[in-house]
CSV table of N, CA and C in Angstrom, one decimal:
chain,number,residue,atom,x,y,z
Z,1,UNK,N,75.0,102.2,86.3
Z,1,UNK,CA,75.2,103.1,87.4
Z,1,UNK,C,75.5,102.2,88.7
Z,2,UNK,N,76.5,102.6,89.3
Z,2,UNK,CA,76.9,101.9,90.6
Z,2,UNK,C,76.2,102.5,91.8
Z,3,UNK,N,75.6,101.7,92.7
Z,3,UNK,CA,75.0,102.2,93.8
Z,3,UNK,C,75.8,101.5,95.0
Z,4,UNK,N,76.5,102.3,95.8
Z,4,UNK,CA,77.4,101.9,96.9
Z,4,UNK,C,76.9,102.5,98.1
Z,5,UNK,N,77.1,101.7,99.1
Z,5,UNK,CA,76.7,102.1,100.5
Z,5,UNK,C,77.9,101.8,101.4
Z,6,UNK,N,78.5,102.7,102.1
Z,6,UNK,CA,79.6,102.6,103.0
Z,6,UNK,C,79.2,102.7,104.5
Z,7,UNK,N,79.3,101.7,105.2
Z,7,UNK,CA,79.0,101.7,106.6
Z,7,UNK,C,80.2,102.1,107.5
Z,8,UNK,N,80.0,103.0,108.2
Z,8,UNK,CA,81.2,103.5,109.0
Z,8,UNK,C,80.7,103.7,110.5
Z,9,UNK,N,81.6,103.8,111.4
Z,9,UNK,CA,81.2,104.0,112.8
Z,9,UNK,C,81.8,105.4,113.3
Z,10,UNK,N,80.9,106.3,113.4
Z,10,UNK,CA,81.2,107.6,113.8
Z,10,UNK,C,82.2,108.3,112.8
Z,11,UNK,N,82.9,109.4,113.3
Z,11,UNK,CA,83.8,110.2,112.5
Z,11,UNK,C,85.3,109.9,112.9
Z,12,UNK,N,85.6,108.6,113.0
Z,12,UNK,CA,87.0,108.1,113.4
Z,12,UNK,C,87.9,108.4,112.2
Z,13,UNK,N,89.1,108.4,112.5
Z,13,UNK,CA,90.1,108.6,111.4
Z,13,UNK,C,90.0,107.5,110.4
Z,14,UNK,N,89.7,106.2,110.8
Z,14,UNK,CA,89.6,105.1,110.0
Z,14,UNK,C,88.3,105.3,109.1
Z,15,UNK,N,87.2,105.7,109.7
Z,15,UNK,CA,86.0,106.1,108.9
Z,15,UNK,C,86.3,107.1,107.8
Z,16,UNK,N,87.0,108.2,108.2
Z,16,UNK,CA,87.3,109.3,107.3
Z,16,UNK,C,88.2,108.8,106.2
Z,17,UNK,N,89.1,107.9,106.5
Z,17,UNK,CA,90.1,107.4,105.5
Z,17,UNK,C,89.3,106.5,104.5
Z,18,UNK,N,88.4,105.7,105.0
Z,18,UNK,CA,87.6,104.9,104.1
Z,18,UNK,C,86.7,105.7,103.1
Z,19,UNK,N,86.2,106.8,103.7
Z,19,UNK,CA,85.3,107.6,102.8
Z,19,UNK,C,86.2,108.3,101.8
Z,20,UNK,N,87.4,108.8,102.1
Z,20,UNK,CA,88.3,109.5,101.2
Z,20,UNK,C,88.8,108.5,100.1
Z,21,UNK,N,89.1,107.3,100.6
Z,21,UNK,CA,89.6,106.4,99.6
Z,21,UNK,C,88.5,105.9,98.7
Z,22,UNK,N,87.3,105.7,99.1
Z,22,UNK,CA,86.2,105.3,98.2
Z,22,UNK,C,85.9,106.5,97.3
Z,23,UNK,N,85.9,107.7,97.7
Z,23,UNK,CA,85.5,108.8,96.9
Z,23,UNK,C,86.6,109.0,95.8
Z,24,UNK,N,87.8,108.8,96.2
Z,24,UNK,CA,88.9,108.9,95.2
Z,24,UNK,C,88.8,107.8,94.1
Z,25,UNK,N,88.6,106.6,94.6
Z,25,UNK,CA,88.6,105.5,93.5
Z,25,UNK,C,87.3,105.7,92.7
Z,26,UNK,N,86.2,106.1,93.2
Z,26,UNK,CA,85.0,106.3,92.4
Z,26,UNK,C,85.2,107.4,91.4
Z,27,UNK,N,85.8,108.6,91.9
Z,27,UNK,CA,86.0,109.6,90.9
Z,27,UNK,C,87.0,109.3,89.7
Z,28,UNK,N,88.0,108.4,90.1
Z,28,UNK,CA,89.0,108.0,89.1
Z,28,UNK,C,88.4,106.9,88.1
Z,29,UNK,N,87.7,106.1,88.6
Z,29,UNK,CA,87.2,104.8,87.9
Z,29,UNK,C,85.8,104.9,87.4
Z,30,UNK,N,85.0,105.6,88.1
Z,30,UNK,CA,83.5,105.6,87.8
Z,30,UNK,C,83.0,107.0,87.2
Z,31,UNK,N,83.9,108.0,87.3
Z,31,UNK,CA,83.4,109.3,86.9
Z,31,UNK,C,82.2,109.7,87.6
Z,32,UNK,N,81.1,109.9,86.9
Z,32,UNK,CA,79.8,110.3,87.5
Z,32,UNK,C,78.8,109.2,87.6
Z,33,UNK,N,79.2,108.0,87.3
Z,33,UNK,CA,78.4,106.9,87.2
Z,33,UNK,C,78.2,106.1,88.4
Z,34,UNK,N,78.0,106.8,89.5
Z,34,UNK,CA,77.9,106.2,90.8
Z,34,UNK,C,77.1,107.0,91.8
Z,35,UNK,N,76.5,106.4,92.7
Z,35,UNK,CA,75.9,107.0,93.9
Z,35,UNK,C,76.5,106.5,95.1
Z,36,UNK,N,76.9,107.2,96.0
Z,36,UNK,CA,77.6,106.8,97.2
Z,36,UNK,C,76.7,107.3,98.4
Z,37,UNK,N,76.4,106.4,99.3
Z,37,UNK,CA,75.7,106.8,100.5
Z,37,UNK,C,76.6,106.3,101.7
Z,38,UNK,N,76.9,107.2,102.6
Z,38,UNK,CA,77.7,106.8,103.8
Z,38,UNK,C,76.6,106.7,104.9
Z,39,UNK,N,76.7,105.5,105.6
Z,39,UNK,CA,75.8,105.2,106.7
Z,39,UNK,C,76.6,105.1,108.0
Z,40,UNK,N,76.3,106.0,109.0
Z,40,UNK,CA,76.9,105.8,110.2
Z,40,UNK,C,76.2,104.9,111.1
Z,41,UNK,N,76.7,103.8,111.4
Z,41,UNK,CA,75.9,102.7,112.2
Z,41,UNK,C,75.6,103.1,113.5
Z,42,UNK,N,76.2,104.2,114.1
Z,42,UNK,CA,75.7,104.8,115.4
Z,42,UNK,C,74.4,105.5,115.3
Z,43,UNK,N,74.3,106.1,114.1
Z,43,UNK,CA,73.1,106.9,113.8
Z,43,UNK,C,71.9,106.1,113.3
Z,44,UNK,N,72.3,105.0,112.6
Z,44,UNK,CA,71.2,104.1,112.0
Z,44,UNK,C,71.6,102.7,112.2
Z,45,UNK,N,71.6,102.2,113.5
Z,45,UNK,CA,71.9,100.8,113.8
Z,45,UNK,C,71.0,99.7,113.2
Z,46,UNK,N,69.7,100.1,112.9
Z,46,UNK,CA,68.7,99.1,112.4
Z,46,UNK,C,69.2,98.8,111.0
Z,47,UNK,N,69.5,99.8,110.3
Z,47,UNK,CA,69.8,99.6,108.9
Z,47,UNK,C,71.1,98.7,108.8
Z,48,UNK,N,72.1,98.9,109.7
Z,48,UNK,CA,73.3,98.1,109.7
Z,48,UNK,C,72.9,96.6,110.1
Z,49,UNK,N,72.0,96.5,111.1
Z,49,UNK,CA,71.6,95.2,111.5
Z,49,UNK,C,70.8,94.4,110.4
Z,50,UNK,N,70.0,95.2,109.7
Z,50,UNK,CA,69.3,94.6,108.6
Z,50,UNK,C,70.1,94.0,107.6
Z,51,UNK,N,71.3,94.8,107.4
Z,51,UNK,CA,72.2,94.4,106.2
Z,51,UNK,C,73.2,93.5,106.8
Z,52,UNK,N,73.2,93.1,108.1
Z,52,UNK,CA,74.1,92.2,108.7
Z,52,UNK,C,75.6,92.6,108.6
Z,53,UNK,N,75.7,93.9,108.9
Z,53,UNK,CA,77.0,94.5,108.9
Z,53,UNK,C,77.8,94.1,110.2
Z,54,UNK,N,78.8,93.4,110.1
Z,54,UNK,CA,79.5,92.9,111.4
Z,54,UNK,C,80.8,93.6,111.7
Z,55,UNK,N,81.2,94.4,110.7
Z,55,UNK,CA,82.4,95.3,111.0
Z,55,UNK,C,82.4,96.5,110.1
Z,56,UNK,N,83.1,97.5,110.6
Z,56,UNK,CA,83.1,98.8,109.8
Z,56,UNK,C,84.6,99.2,109.7
Z,57,UNK,N,85.0,99.9,108.6
Z,57,UNK,CA,84.1,100.2,107.5
Z,57,UNK,C,83.8,99.1,106.7
Z,58,UNK,N,82.7,99.0,106.1
Z,58,UNK,CA,82.2,98.0,105.1
Z,58,UNK,C,81.5,98.6,103.8
Z,59,UNK,N,82.0,98.4,102.8
Z,59,UNK,CA,81.4,98.9,101.5
Z,59,UNK,C,80.5,97.8,101.0
Z,60,UNK,N,79.3,98.1,100.7
Z,60,UNK,CA,78.5,97.2,100.0
Z,60,UNK,C,78.0,97.7,98.6
Z,61,UNK,N,78.4,97.0,97.6
Z,61,UNK,CA,78.0,97.3,96.2
Z,61,UNK,C,76.7,96.7,96.0
Z,62,UNK,N,75.6,97.5,96.0
Z,62,UNK,CA,74.2,97.0,95.7
Z,62,UNK,C,73.8,96.9,94.2
Z,63,UNK,N,74.4,97.8,93.4
Z,63,UNK,CA,74.2,97.8,92.1
Z,63,UNK,C,75.4,98.1,91.3
Z,64,UNK,N,75.7,97.6,90.2
Z,64,UNK,CA,75.0,96.4,89.5
Z,64,UNK,C,75.2,95.1,90.3
Z,65,UNK,N,74.3,94.1,90.1
Z,65,UNK,CA,74.5,92.9,90.8
Z,65,UNK,C,75.7,92.2,90.2
Z,66,UNK,N,76.4,91.3,91.0
Z,66,UNK,CA,75.8,90.8,92.2
Z,66,UNK,C,76.2,91.8,93.4
Z,67,UNK,N,75.6,91.5,94.4
Z,67,UNK,CA,75.9,92.4,95.7
Z,67,UNK,C,77.3,91.9,96.2
Z,68,UNK,N,78.2,92.9,96.5
Z,68,UNK,CA,79.5,92.5,97.0
Z,68,UNK,C,79.8,93.4,98.1
Z,69,UNK,N,80.7,92.9,99.1
Z,69,UNK,CA,81.1,93.5,100.2
Z,69,UNK,C,82.6,93.6,100.3
Z,70,UNK,N,83.1,94.7,100.7
Z,70,UNK,CA,84.5,94.9,100.9
Z,70,UNK,C,84.7,95.6,102.2
Z,71,UNK,N,85.4,94.8,103.2
Z,71,UNK,CA,85.6,95.3,104.6
Z,71,UNK,C,87.0,95.9,104.7
Z,72,UNK,N,87.1,97.0,105.4
Z,72,UNK,CA,88.3,97.6,105.7
Z,72,UNK,C,88.2,99.1,105.3
Z,73,UNK,N,89.4,99.8,105.4
Z,73,UNK,CA,89.5,101.2,105.2
Z,73,UNK,C,89.6,101.6,103.6
Z,74,UNK,N,89.6,100.6,102.9
Z,74,UNK,CA,89.5,100.6,101.4
Z,74,UNK,C,90.9,101.2,100.9
Z,75,UNK,N,91.8,101.0,101.7
Z,75,UNK,CA,93.2,101.6,101.2
Z,75,UNK,C,93.8,100.6,100.2
Z,76,UNK,N,93.4,99.3,100.2
Z,76,UNK,CA,93.9,98.4,99.1
Z,76,UNK,C,93.1,98.6,97.8
Z,77,UNK,N,93.6,99.5,97.0
Z,77,UNK,CA,92.8,99.8,95.8
Z,77,UNK,C,92.4,98.5,94.9
Z,78,UNK,N,93.4,97.6,94.8
Z,78,UNK,CA,93.1,96.5,94.0
Z,78,UNK,C,91.9,95.7,94.5
Z,79,UNK,N,91.9,95.5,95.8
Z,79,UNK,CA,90.7,94.8,96.5
Z,79,UNK,C,89.5,95.5,96.3
Z,80,UNK,N,89.5,96.8,96.4
Z,80,UNK,CA,88.3,97.5,96.1
Z,80,UNK,C,87.7,97.4,94.6
Z,81,UNK,N,88.7,97.5,93.8
Z,81,UNK,CA,88.3,97.4,92.3
Z,81,UNK,C,87.8,96.1,92.0
Z,82,UNK,N,88.3,95.0,92.6
Z,82,UNK,CA,87.8,93.6,92.5
Z,82,UNK,C,86.4,93.5,93.0
Z,83,UNK,N,86.2,94.2,94.2
Z,83,UNK,CA,84.9,94.2,94.8
Z,83,UNK,C,83.8,94.9,94.0
Z,84,UNK,N,84.3,95.9,93.3
Z,84,UNK,CA,83.4,96.6,92.5
Z,84,UNK,C,83.3,96.0,91.1
Z,85,UNK,N,83.9,95.0,90.8
Z,85,UNK,CA,83.9,94.3,89.5
Z,85,UNK,C,84.5,95.2,88.4
Z,86,UNK,N,85.5,96.1,88.8
Z,86,UNK,CA,86.1,97.0,87.8
Z,86,UNK,C,87.4,96.4,87.2
Z,87,UNK,N,87.8,95.3,87.7
Z,87,UNK,CA,89.0,94.6,87.2
Z,87,UNK,C,88.7,93.2,86.9
Z,88,UNK,N,89.2,92.6,85.8
Z,88,UNK,CA,89.0,91.2,85.7
Z,88,UNK,C,89.7,90.4,86.6
Z,89,UNK,N,89.2,89.3,87.0
Z,89,UNK,CA,90.0,88.4,87.9
Z,89,UNK,C,91.1,87.8,87.1
Z,90,UNK,N,92.2,87.7,87.7
Z,90,UNK,CA,93.4,87.0,87.1
Z,90,UNK,C,93.4,85.6,87.5
Z,91,UNK,N,94.1,84.8,86.6
Z,91,UNK,CA,94.1,83.4,87.1
Z,91,UNK,C,94.6,83.2,88.3
Z,92,UNK,N,94.0,82.3,89.1
Z,92,UNK,CA,94.5,81.9,90.4
Z,92,UNK,C,94.1,82.8,91.6
Z,93,UNK,N,93.3,83.9,91.2
Z,93,UNK,CA,92.9,84.8,92.3
Z,93,UNK,C,91.5,84.5,92.9
Z,94,UNK,N,90.8,83.5,92.5
Z,94,UNK,CA,89.6,83.2,92.8
Z,94,UNK,C,89.7,82.6,94.3
Z,95,UNK,N,88.5,82.9,95.1
Z,95,UNK,CA,88.5,82.5,96.4
Z,95,UNK,C,88.4,81.0,96.6
């Protein structure tokens, strides 16, 4: 089971795009094996501060370990899949 938390700022087009992109990727790749929580940092600033969220949108994969973060509107599908550990790393793509 994947536990994902997406931090956004308000209902901006960028936030809505990130939510839609994540939802689409999860439905296509994870079927029903995920829980997704959307956190608006304007409504829950303390939670964002506790998680050290410096930019939005930020996706945090809490489970399964290791914890991973993906920053941006999640339109780069490959980057999101790597962040979720759904695609094997190819040679030379390590940081």
